[in-house]
PDB file of C-alpha atoms in Angstrom:
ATOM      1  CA  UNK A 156      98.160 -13.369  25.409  1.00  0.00           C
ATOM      2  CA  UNK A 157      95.615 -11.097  26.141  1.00  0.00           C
ATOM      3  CA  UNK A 158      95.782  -7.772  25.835  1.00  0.00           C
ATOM      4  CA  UNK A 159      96.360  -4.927  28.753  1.00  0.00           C
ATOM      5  CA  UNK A 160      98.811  -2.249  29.584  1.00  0.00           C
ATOM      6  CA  UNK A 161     101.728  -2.077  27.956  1.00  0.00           C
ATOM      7  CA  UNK A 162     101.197  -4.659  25.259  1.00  0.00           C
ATOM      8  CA  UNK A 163     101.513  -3.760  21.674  1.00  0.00           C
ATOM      9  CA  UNK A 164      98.627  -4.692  19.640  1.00  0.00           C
ATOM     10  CA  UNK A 165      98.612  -5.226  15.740  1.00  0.00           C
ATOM     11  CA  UNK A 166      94.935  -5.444  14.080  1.00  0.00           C
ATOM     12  CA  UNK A 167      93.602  -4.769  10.774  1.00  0.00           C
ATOM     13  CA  UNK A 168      90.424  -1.919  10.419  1.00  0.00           C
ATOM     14  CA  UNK A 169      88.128  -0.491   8.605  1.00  0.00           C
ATOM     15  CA  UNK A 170      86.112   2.627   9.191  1.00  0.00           C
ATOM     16  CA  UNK A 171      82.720   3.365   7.897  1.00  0.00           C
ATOM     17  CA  UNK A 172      80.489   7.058   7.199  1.00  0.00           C
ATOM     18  CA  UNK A 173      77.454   6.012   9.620  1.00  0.00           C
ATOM     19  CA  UNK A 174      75.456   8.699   7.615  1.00  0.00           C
ATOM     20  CA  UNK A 175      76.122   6.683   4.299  1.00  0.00           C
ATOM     21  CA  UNK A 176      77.319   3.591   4.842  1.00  0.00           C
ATOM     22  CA  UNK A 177      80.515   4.640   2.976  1.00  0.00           C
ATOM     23  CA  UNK A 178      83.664   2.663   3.490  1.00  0.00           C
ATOM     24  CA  UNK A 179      86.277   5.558   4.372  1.00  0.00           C
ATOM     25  CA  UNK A 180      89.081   3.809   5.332  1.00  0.00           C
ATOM     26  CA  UNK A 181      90.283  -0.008   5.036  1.00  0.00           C
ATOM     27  CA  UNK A 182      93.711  -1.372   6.155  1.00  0.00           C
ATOM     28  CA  UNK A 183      94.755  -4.545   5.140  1.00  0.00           C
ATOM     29  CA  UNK A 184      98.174  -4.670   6.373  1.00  0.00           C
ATOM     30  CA  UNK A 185      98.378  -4.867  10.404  1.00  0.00           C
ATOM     31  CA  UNK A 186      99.227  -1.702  11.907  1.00  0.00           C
ATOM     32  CA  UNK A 187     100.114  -1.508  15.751  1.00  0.00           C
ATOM     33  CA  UNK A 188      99.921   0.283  18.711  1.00  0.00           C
ATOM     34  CA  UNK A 189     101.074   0.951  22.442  1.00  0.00           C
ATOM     35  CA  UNK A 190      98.164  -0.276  24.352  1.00  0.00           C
ATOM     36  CA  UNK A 191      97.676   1.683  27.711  1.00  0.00           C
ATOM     37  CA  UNK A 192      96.858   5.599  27.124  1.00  0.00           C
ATOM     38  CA  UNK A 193      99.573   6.384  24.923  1.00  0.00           C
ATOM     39  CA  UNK A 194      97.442   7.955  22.588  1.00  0.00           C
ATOM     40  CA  UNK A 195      98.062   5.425  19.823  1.00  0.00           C
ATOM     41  CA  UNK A 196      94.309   4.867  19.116  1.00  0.00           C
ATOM     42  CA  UNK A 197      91.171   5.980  19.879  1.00  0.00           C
ATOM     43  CA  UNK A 198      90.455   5.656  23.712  1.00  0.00           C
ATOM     44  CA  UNK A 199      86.378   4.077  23.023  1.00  0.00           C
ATOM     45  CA  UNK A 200      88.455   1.676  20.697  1.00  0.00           C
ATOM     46  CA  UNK A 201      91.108   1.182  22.997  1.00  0.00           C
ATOM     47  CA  UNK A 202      88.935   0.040  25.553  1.00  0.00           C
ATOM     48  CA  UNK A 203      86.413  -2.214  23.565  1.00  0.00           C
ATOM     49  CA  UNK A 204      90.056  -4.286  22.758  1.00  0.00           C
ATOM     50  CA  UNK A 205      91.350  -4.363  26.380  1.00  0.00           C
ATOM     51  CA  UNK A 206      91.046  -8.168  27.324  1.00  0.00           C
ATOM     52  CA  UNK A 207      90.823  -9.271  23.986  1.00  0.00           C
ATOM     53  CA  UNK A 208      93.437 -11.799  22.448  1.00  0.00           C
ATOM     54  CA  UNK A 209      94.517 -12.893  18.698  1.00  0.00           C
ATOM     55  CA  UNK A 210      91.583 -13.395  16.561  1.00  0.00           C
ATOM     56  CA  UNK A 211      89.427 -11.726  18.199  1.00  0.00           C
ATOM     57  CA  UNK A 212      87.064  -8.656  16.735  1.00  0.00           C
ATOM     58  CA  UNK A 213      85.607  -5.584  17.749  1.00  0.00           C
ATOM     59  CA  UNK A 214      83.195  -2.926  16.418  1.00  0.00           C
ATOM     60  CA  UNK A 215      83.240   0.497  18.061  1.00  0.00           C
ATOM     61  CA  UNK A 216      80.890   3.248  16.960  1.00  0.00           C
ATOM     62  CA  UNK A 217      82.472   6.342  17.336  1.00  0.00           C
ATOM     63  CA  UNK A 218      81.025   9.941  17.756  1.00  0.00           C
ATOM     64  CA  UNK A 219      83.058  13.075  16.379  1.00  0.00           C
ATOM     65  CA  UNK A 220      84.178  13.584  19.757  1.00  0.00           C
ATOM     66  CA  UNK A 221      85.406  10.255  20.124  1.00  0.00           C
ATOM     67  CA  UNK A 222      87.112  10.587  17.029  1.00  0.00           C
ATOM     68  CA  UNK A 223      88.396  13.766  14.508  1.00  0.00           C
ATOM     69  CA  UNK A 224      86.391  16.372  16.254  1.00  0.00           C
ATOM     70  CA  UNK A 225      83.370  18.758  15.203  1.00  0.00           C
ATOM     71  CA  UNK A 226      83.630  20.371  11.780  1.00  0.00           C
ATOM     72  CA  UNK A 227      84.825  24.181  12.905  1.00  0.00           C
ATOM     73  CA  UNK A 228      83.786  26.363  10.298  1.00  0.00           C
ATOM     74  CA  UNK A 229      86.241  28.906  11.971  1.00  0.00           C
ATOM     75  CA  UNK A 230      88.956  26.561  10.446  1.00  0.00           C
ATOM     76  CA  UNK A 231      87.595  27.396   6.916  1.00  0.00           C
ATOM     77  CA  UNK A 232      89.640  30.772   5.684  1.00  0.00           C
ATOM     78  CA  UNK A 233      89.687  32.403   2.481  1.00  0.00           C
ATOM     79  CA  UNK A 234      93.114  33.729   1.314  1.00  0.00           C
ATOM     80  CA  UNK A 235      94.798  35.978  -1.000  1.00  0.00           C
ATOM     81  CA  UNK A 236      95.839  33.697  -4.101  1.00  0.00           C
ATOM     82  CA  UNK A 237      99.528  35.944  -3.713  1.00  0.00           C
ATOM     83  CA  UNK A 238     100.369  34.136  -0.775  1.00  0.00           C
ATOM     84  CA  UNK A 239     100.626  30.664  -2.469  1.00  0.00           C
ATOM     85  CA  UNK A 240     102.923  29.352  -4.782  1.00  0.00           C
ATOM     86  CA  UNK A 241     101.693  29.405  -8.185  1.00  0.00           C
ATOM     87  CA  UNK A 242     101.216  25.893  -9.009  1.00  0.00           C
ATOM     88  CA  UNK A 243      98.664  25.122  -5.939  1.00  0.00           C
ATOM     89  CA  UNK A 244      95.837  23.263  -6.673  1.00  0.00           C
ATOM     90  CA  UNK A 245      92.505  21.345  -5.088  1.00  0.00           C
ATOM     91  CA  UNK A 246      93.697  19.131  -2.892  1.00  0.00           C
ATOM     92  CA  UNK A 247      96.731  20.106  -2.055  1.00  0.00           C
ATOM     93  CA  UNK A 248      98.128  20.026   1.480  1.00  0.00           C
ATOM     94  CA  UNK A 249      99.984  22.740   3.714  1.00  0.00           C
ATOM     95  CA  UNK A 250     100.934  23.292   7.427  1.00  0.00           C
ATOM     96  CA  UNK A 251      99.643  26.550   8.823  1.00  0.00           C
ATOM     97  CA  UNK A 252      98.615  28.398  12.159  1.00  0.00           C
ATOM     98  CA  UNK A 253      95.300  29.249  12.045  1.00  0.00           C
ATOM     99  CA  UNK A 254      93.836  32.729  12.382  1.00  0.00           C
ATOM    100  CA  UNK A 255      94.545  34.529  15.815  1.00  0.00           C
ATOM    101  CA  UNK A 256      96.854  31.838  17.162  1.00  0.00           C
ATOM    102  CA  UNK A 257      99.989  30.974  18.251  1.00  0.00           C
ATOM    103  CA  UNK A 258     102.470  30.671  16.341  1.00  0.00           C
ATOM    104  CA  UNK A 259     103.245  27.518  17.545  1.00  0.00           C
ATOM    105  CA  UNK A 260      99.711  25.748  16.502  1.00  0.00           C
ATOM    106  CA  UNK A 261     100.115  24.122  13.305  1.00  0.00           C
ATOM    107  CA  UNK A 262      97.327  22.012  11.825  1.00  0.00           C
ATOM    108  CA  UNK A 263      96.912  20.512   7.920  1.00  0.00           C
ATOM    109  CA  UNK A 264      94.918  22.567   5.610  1.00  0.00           C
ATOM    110  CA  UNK A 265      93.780  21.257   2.713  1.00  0.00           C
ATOM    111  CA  UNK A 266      93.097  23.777  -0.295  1.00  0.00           C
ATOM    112  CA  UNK A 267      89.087  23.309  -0.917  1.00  0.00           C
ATOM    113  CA  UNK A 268      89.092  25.908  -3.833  1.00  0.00           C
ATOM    114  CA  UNK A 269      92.004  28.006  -6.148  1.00  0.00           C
ATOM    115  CA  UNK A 270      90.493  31.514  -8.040  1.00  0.00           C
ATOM    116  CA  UNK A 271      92.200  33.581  -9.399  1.00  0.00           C
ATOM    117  CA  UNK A 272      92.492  36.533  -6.441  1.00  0.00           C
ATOM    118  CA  UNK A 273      91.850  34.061  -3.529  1.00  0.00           C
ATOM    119  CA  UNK A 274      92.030  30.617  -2.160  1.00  0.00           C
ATOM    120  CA  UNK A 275      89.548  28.750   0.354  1.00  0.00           C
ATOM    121  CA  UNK A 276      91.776  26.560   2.740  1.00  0.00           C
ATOM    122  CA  UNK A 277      90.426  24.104   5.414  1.00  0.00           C
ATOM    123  CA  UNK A 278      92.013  23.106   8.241  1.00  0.00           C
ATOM    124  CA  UNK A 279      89.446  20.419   9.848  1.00  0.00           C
ATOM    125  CA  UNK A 280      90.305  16.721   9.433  1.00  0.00           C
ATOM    126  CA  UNK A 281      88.725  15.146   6.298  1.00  0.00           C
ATOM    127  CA  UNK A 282      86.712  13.135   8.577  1.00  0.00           C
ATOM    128  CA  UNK A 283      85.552  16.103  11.253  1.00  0.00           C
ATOM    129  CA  UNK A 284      81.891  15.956  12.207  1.00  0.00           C
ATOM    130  CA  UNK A 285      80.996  12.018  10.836  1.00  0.00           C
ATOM    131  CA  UNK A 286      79.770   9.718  12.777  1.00  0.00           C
ATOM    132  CA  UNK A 287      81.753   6.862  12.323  1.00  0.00           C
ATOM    133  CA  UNK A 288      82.281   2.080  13.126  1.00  0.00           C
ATOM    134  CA  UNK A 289      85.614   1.275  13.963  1.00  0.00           C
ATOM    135  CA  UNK A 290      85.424  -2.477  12.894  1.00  0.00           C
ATOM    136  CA  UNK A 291      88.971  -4.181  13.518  1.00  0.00           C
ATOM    137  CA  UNK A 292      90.323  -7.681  14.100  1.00  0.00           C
ATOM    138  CA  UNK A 293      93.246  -8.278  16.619  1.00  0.00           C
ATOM    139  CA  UNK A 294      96.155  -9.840  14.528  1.00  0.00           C
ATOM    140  CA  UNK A 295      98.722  -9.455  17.171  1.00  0.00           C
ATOM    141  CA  UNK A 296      99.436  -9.473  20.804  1.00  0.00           C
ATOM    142  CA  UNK A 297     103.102  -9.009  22.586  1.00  0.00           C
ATOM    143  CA  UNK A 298     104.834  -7.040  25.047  1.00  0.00           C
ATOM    144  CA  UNK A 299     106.090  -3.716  25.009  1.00  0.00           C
ATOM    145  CA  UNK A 300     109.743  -3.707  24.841  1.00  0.00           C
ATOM    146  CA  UNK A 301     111.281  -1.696  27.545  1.00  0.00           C
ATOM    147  CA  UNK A 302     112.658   1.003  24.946  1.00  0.00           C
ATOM    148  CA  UNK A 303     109.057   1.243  23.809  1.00  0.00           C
ATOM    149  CA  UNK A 304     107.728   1.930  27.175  1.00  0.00           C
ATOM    150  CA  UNK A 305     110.372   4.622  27.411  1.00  0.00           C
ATOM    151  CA  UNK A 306     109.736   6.283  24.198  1.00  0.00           C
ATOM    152  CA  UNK A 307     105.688   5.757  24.610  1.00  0.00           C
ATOM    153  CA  UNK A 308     105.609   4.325  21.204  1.00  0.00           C
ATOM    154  CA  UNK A 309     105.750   1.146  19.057  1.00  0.00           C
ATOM    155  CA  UNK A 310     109.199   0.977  17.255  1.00  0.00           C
ATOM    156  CA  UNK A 311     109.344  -0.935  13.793  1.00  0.00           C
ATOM    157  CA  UNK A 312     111.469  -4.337  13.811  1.00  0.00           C
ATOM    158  CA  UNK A 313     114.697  -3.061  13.294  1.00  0.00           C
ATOM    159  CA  UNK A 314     114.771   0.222  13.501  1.00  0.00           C
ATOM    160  CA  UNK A 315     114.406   3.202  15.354  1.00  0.00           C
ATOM    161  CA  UNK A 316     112.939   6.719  13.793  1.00  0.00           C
ATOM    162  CA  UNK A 317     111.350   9.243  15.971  1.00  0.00           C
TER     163      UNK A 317
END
């Protein structure tokens, strides 16, 4: 079956730092999409796999506009270390509007640096600003069921969590 709209695909991938060659991401266990502009993968990668079948393998290079965004510098803020719980450290991950928005537009920070009076926050994507290949291999090819056309999303065998 080849793929096109409303199929779900499975495939394994790997993404690579084009600036240093630097395998980011690797996933060995078949994860699977809507195929068909539901937003389930990148749209450049999305459209290198439309046609393909099982078996088949693609390599998409993507630009930071393809893929997490620019790095915003905007999203870096420095806060008062009294606003965080006490046991915060590097690395850590919160929820948070950013600086003169709405209320309603949460993004992940991640906390870059902890003082003692104040903590540096970022709230780009790890990956924001790289240049990065998409390498994948299609494992799987079906249709859509007709509750996952409804919903706009793949459901797991068996169940169904929104």
């Amino acid at each position: 079956m080849k793929i096109e709209k409303n199929t779900v695909v499975s495939l394994r991938y790997e993404l690579i730092d084009e600036a240093t060659g630097e395998l980011v991401e690797k996933v060995e266990e078949p994860v699977s999409y809507l195929h068909g502009g539901y937003d389930g993968i990148f749209p450049l990668v999305e459209e290198a796999l439309h046609g393909k079948r099982v078996g088949d393998e693609c390599s998409v290079t993507l630009q930071p506009d393809d893929a997490f965004g620019e790095y915003e510098h905007e999203l870096v803020e420095v806060e008062a270390r009294s606003a965080f719980p006490e046991d915060i450290e590097v690395g850590m991950q919160f929820e948070g509007a950013p600086e003169e928005s709405d209320d309603e537009d949460f993004i992940l920070y991640t906390v870059l640096e902890v003082g003692d009076d104040e903590v540096t926050v970022d709230g780009n994507h790890p990956l924001a600003g790289k240049t990065l290949t998409f390498n994948c291999k299609v494992t799987g090819v079906r249709p859509a069921t007709a509750e996952e056309l409804a919903h706009e999303h793949v459901h797991d065998e068996g169940s169904h969590l929104h």
